[in-house]
Coordinates of C-alpha atoms in Angstrom, one line a residue:
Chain A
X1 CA 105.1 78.8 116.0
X2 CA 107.8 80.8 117.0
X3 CA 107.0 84.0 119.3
X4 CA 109.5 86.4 120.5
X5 CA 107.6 88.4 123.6
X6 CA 108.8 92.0 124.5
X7 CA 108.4 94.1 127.7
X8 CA 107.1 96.7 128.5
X9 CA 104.4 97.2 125.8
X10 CA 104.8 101.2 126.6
X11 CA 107.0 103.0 129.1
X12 CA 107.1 106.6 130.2
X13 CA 110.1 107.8 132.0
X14 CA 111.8 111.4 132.7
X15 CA 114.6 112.9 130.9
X16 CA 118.1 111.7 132.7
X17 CA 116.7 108.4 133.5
X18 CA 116.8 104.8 132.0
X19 CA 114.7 102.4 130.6
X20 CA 116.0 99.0 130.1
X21 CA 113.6 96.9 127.2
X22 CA 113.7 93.1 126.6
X23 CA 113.0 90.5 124.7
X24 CA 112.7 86.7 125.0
X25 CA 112.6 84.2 122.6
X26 CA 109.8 82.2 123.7
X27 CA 110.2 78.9 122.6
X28 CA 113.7 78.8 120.4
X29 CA 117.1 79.7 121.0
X30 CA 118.5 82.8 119.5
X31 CA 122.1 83.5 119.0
X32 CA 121.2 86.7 117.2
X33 CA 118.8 88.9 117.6
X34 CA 118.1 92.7 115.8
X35 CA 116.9 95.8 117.5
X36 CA 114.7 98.3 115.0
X37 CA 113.5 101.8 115.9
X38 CA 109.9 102.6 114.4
X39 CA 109.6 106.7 113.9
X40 CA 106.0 107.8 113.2
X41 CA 105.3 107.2 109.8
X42 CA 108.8 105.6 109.1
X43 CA 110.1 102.5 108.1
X44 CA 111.9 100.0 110.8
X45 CA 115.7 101.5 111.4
X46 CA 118.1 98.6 112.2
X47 CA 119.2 99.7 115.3
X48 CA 122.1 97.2 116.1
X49 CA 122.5 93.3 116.3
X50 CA 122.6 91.4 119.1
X51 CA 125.2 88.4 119.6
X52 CA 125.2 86.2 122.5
X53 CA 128.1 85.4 124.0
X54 CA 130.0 88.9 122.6
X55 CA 129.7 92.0 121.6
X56 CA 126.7 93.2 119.8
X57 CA 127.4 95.5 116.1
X58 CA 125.9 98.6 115.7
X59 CA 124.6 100.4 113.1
X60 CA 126.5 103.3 111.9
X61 CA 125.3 106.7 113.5
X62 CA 123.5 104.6 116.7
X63 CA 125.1 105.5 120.1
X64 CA 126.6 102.4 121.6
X65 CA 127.3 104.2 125.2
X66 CA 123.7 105.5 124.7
X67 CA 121.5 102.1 123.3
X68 CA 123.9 99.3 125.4
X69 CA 122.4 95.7 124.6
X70 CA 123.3 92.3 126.4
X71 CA 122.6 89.2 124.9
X72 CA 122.5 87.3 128.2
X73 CA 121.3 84.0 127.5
X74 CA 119.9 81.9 124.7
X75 CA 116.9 83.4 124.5
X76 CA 117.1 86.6 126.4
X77 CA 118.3 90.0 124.8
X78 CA 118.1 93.5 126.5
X79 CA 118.5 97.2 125.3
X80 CA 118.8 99.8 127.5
X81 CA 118.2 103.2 126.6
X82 CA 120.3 105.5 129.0
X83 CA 120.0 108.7 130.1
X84 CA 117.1 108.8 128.1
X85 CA 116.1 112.5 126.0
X86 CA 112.9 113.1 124.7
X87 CA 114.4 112.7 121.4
X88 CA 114.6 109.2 122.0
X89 CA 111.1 109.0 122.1
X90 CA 110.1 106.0 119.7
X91 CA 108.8 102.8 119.1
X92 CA 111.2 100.1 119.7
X93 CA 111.0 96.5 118.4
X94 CA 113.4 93.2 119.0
X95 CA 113.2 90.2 116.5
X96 CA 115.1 87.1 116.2
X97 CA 115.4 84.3 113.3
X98 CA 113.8 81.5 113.9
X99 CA 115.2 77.8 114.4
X100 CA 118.0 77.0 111.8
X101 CA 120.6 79.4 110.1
X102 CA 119.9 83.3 110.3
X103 CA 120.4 83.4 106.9
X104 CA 117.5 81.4 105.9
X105 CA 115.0 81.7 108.6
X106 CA 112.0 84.0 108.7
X107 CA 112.2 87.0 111.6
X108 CA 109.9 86.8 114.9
X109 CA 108.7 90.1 115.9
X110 CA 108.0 91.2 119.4
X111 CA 105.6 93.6 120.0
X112 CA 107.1 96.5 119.9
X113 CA 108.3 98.6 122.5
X114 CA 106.8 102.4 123.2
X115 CA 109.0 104.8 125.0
X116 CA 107.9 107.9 125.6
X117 CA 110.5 110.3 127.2
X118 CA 109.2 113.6 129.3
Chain B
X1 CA 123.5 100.1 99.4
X2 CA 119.9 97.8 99.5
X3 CA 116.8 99.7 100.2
X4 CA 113.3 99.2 100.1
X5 CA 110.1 101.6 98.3
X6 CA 106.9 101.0 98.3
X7 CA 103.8 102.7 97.9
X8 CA 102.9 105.8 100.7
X9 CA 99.7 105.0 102.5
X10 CA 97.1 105.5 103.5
X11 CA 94.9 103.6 100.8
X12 CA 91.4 103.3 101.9
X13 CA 89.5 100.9 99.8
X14 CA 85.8 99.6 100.2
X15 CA 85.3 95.7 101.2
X16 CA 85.7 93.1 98.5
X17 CA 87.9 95.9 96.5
X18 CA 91.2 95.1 94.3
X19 CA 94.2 95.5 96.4
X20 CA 97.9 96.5 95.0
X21 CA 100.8 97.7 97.3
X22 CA 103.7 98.7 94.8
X23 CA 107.1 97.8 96.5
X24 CA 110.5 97.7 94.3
X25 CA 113.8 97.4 95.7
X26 CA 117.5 98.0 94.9
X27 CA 120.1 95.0 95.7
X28 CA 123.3 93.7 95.0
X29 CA 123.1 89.7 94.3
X30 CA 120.2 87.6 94.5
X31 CA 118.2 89.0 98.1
X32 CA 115.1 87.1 99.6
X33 CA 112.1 89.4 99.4
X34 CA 109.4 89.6 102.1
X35 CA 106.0 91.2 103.0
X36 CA 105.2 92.0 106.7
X37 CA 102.1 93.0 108.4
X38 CA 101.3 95.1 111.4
X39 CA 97.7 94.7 112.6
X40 CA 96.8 97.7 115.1
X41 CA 98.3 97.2 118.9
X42 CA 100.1 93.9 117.5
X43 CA 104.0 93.2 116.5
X44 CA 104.7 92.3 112.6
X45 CA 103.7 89.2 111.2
X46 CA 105.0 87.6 108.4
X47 CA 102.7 87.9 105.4
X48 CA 104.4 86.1 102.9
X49 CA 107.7 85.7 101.2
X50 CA 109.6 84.9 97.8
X51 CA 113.2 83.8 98.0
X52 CA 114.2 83.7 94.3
X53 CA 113.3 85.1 90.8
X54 CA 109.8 84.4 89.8
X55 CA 108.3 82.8 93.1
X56 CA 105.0 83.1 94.0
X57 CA 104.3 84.0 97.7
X58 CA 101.1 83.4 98.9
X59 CA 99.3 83.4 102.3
X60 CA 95.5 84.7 103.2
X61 CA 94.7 85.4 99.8
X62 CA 97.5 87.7 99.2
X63 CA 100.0 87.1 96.7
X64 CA 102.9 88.7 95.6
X65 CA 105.7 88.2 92.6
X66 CA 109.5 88.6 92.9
X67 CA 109.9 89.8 89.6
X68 CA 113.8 90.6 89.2
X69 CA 113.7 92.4 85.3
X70 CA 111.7 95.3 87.4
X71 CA 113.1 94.7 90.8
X72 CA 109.4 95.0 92.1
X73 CA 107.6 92.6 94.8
X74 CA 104.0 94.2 94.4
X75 CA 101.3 92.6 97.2
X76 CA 98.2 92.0 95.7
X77 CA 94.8 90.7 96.8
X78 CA 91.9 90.3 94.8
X79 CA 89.0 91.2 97.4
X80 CA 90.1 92.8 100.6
X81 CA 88.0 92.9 103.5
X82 CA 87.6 94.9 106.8
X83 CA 90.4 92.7 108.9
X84 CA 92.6 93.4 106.6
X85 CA 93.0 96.9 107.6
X86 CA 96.6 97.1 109.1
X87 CA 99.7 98.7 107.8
X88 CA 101.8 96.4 105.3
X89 CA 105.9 96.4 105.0
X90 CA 107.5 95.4 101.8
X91 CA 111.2 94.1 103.0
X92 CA 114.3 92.9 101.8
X93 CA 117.1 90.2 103.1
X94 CA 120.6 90.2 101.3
X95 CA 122.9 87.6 100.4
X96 CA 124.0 86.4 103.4
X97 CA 122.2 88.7 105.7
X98 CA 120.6 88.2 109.0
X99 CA 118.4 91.3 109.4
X100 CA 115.9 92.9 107.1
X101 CA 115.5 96.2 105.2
X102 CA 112.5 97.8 104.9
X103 CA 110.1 100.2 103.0
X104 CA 107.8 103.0 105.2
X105 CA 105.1 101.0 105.3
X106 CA 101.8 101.5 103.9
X107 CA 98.7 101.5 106.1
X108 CA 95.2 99.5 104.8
X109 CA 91.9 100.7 105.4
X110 CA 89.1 98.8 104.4
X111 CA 85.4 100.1 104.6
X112 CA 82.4 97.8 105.1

């Protein structure tokens, strides 16, 4: 089936730095792909929407300049976290619709993303 | 806007116990309806899913209803076992979405 693998599994970095997060659709193409942020005991935030070949949308209230995303390819998406806080601490996970219309196609889940800023 | 509740966690259950995970929802139009599960140290899988009033969903011996007079998707599974344990997302796709909403999230345990 359909697998969408993201890496790192965990990261730590310090405060100031980056941490840049990706994920690849395995064996599918995806035009679109979502970015969610997990807080403990919380549901799964849409984070912001990835396009490839433009610009991807973002949530209202998430910082663009702060969470930048590139859709490079087909199958490859990344989010970089920048200048990273400790209040960015969180899990972060990609997903991507499957083959066929977005609309209509169940989400792949990556594994999820743990970034832990000191 | 659409949103997602469900059930707060943690239910502990013994093994071959009745399972029900209350999820309702709040939508404009007709939205497809989903259940997601998150075993520990793995990514979310999808569980099952209903597209329209009164499917069925099924998978694994879990079902669950899209029942749109009470806007409610509740999981159920007749006799749970220990690897079920895992935390369980009720979710919601709008009209003409791409990405999903979701509940908290209600984490399973199951007791031998």
């Amino acid at each position: 089936g359909a697998v969408v693998s993201q890496h790192p599994s965990w990261v730590i970095c310090k405060s100031g730095t980056s941490v840049k997060i990706e994920c690849r659709s395995l064996d599918f193409q995806a035009t679109t792909m979502f970015w969610y942020r997990q807080f403990p005991k919380q549901s799964l935030m849409l984070m912001a929407t990835s396009n490839e070949g433009s610009k991807a949308t973002y949530e209202q209230g998430v910082e663009k300049d702060k969470f930048l995303i590139n859709h490079a390819s087909l199958t490859l998406s990344t989010l970089t976290v920048t200048s990273a806080h400790p209040e960015d601490s969180s899990f972060y996970i990609c997903s991507a619709p499957g083959q066929g219309s977005s609309y209509n196609s169940p989400l792949h889940f990556g594994n999820g993303t743990r970034l832990t800023v000191t | 806007g659409n949103s997602v509740t469900q059930m707060e966690g943690p239910v502990t259950l013994s093994e071959e116990a009745f399972l029900t995970i209350n999820c309702t929802y709040t939508a404009t139009g007709y939205p497809s309806l989903f259940w997601y599960v998150q075993y520990p140290g793995e990514g979310l899988q999808l569980l099952l899913k209903a597209t329209k009033a009164d499917d069925k969903g099924s998978n694994k011996g879990f079902e669950a209803t899209y029942r749109k007079e009470t806007t409610s998707f509740h999981l159920e599974k007749g006799s749970v076992q220990v690897s079920d344990s895992a935390v369980y997302f009720c979710a919601l796709r709008g009209a003409g979405q791409g990405n999903l909403i979701f509940g908290k999230g209600t984490k399973l345990s199951v007791k031998p």
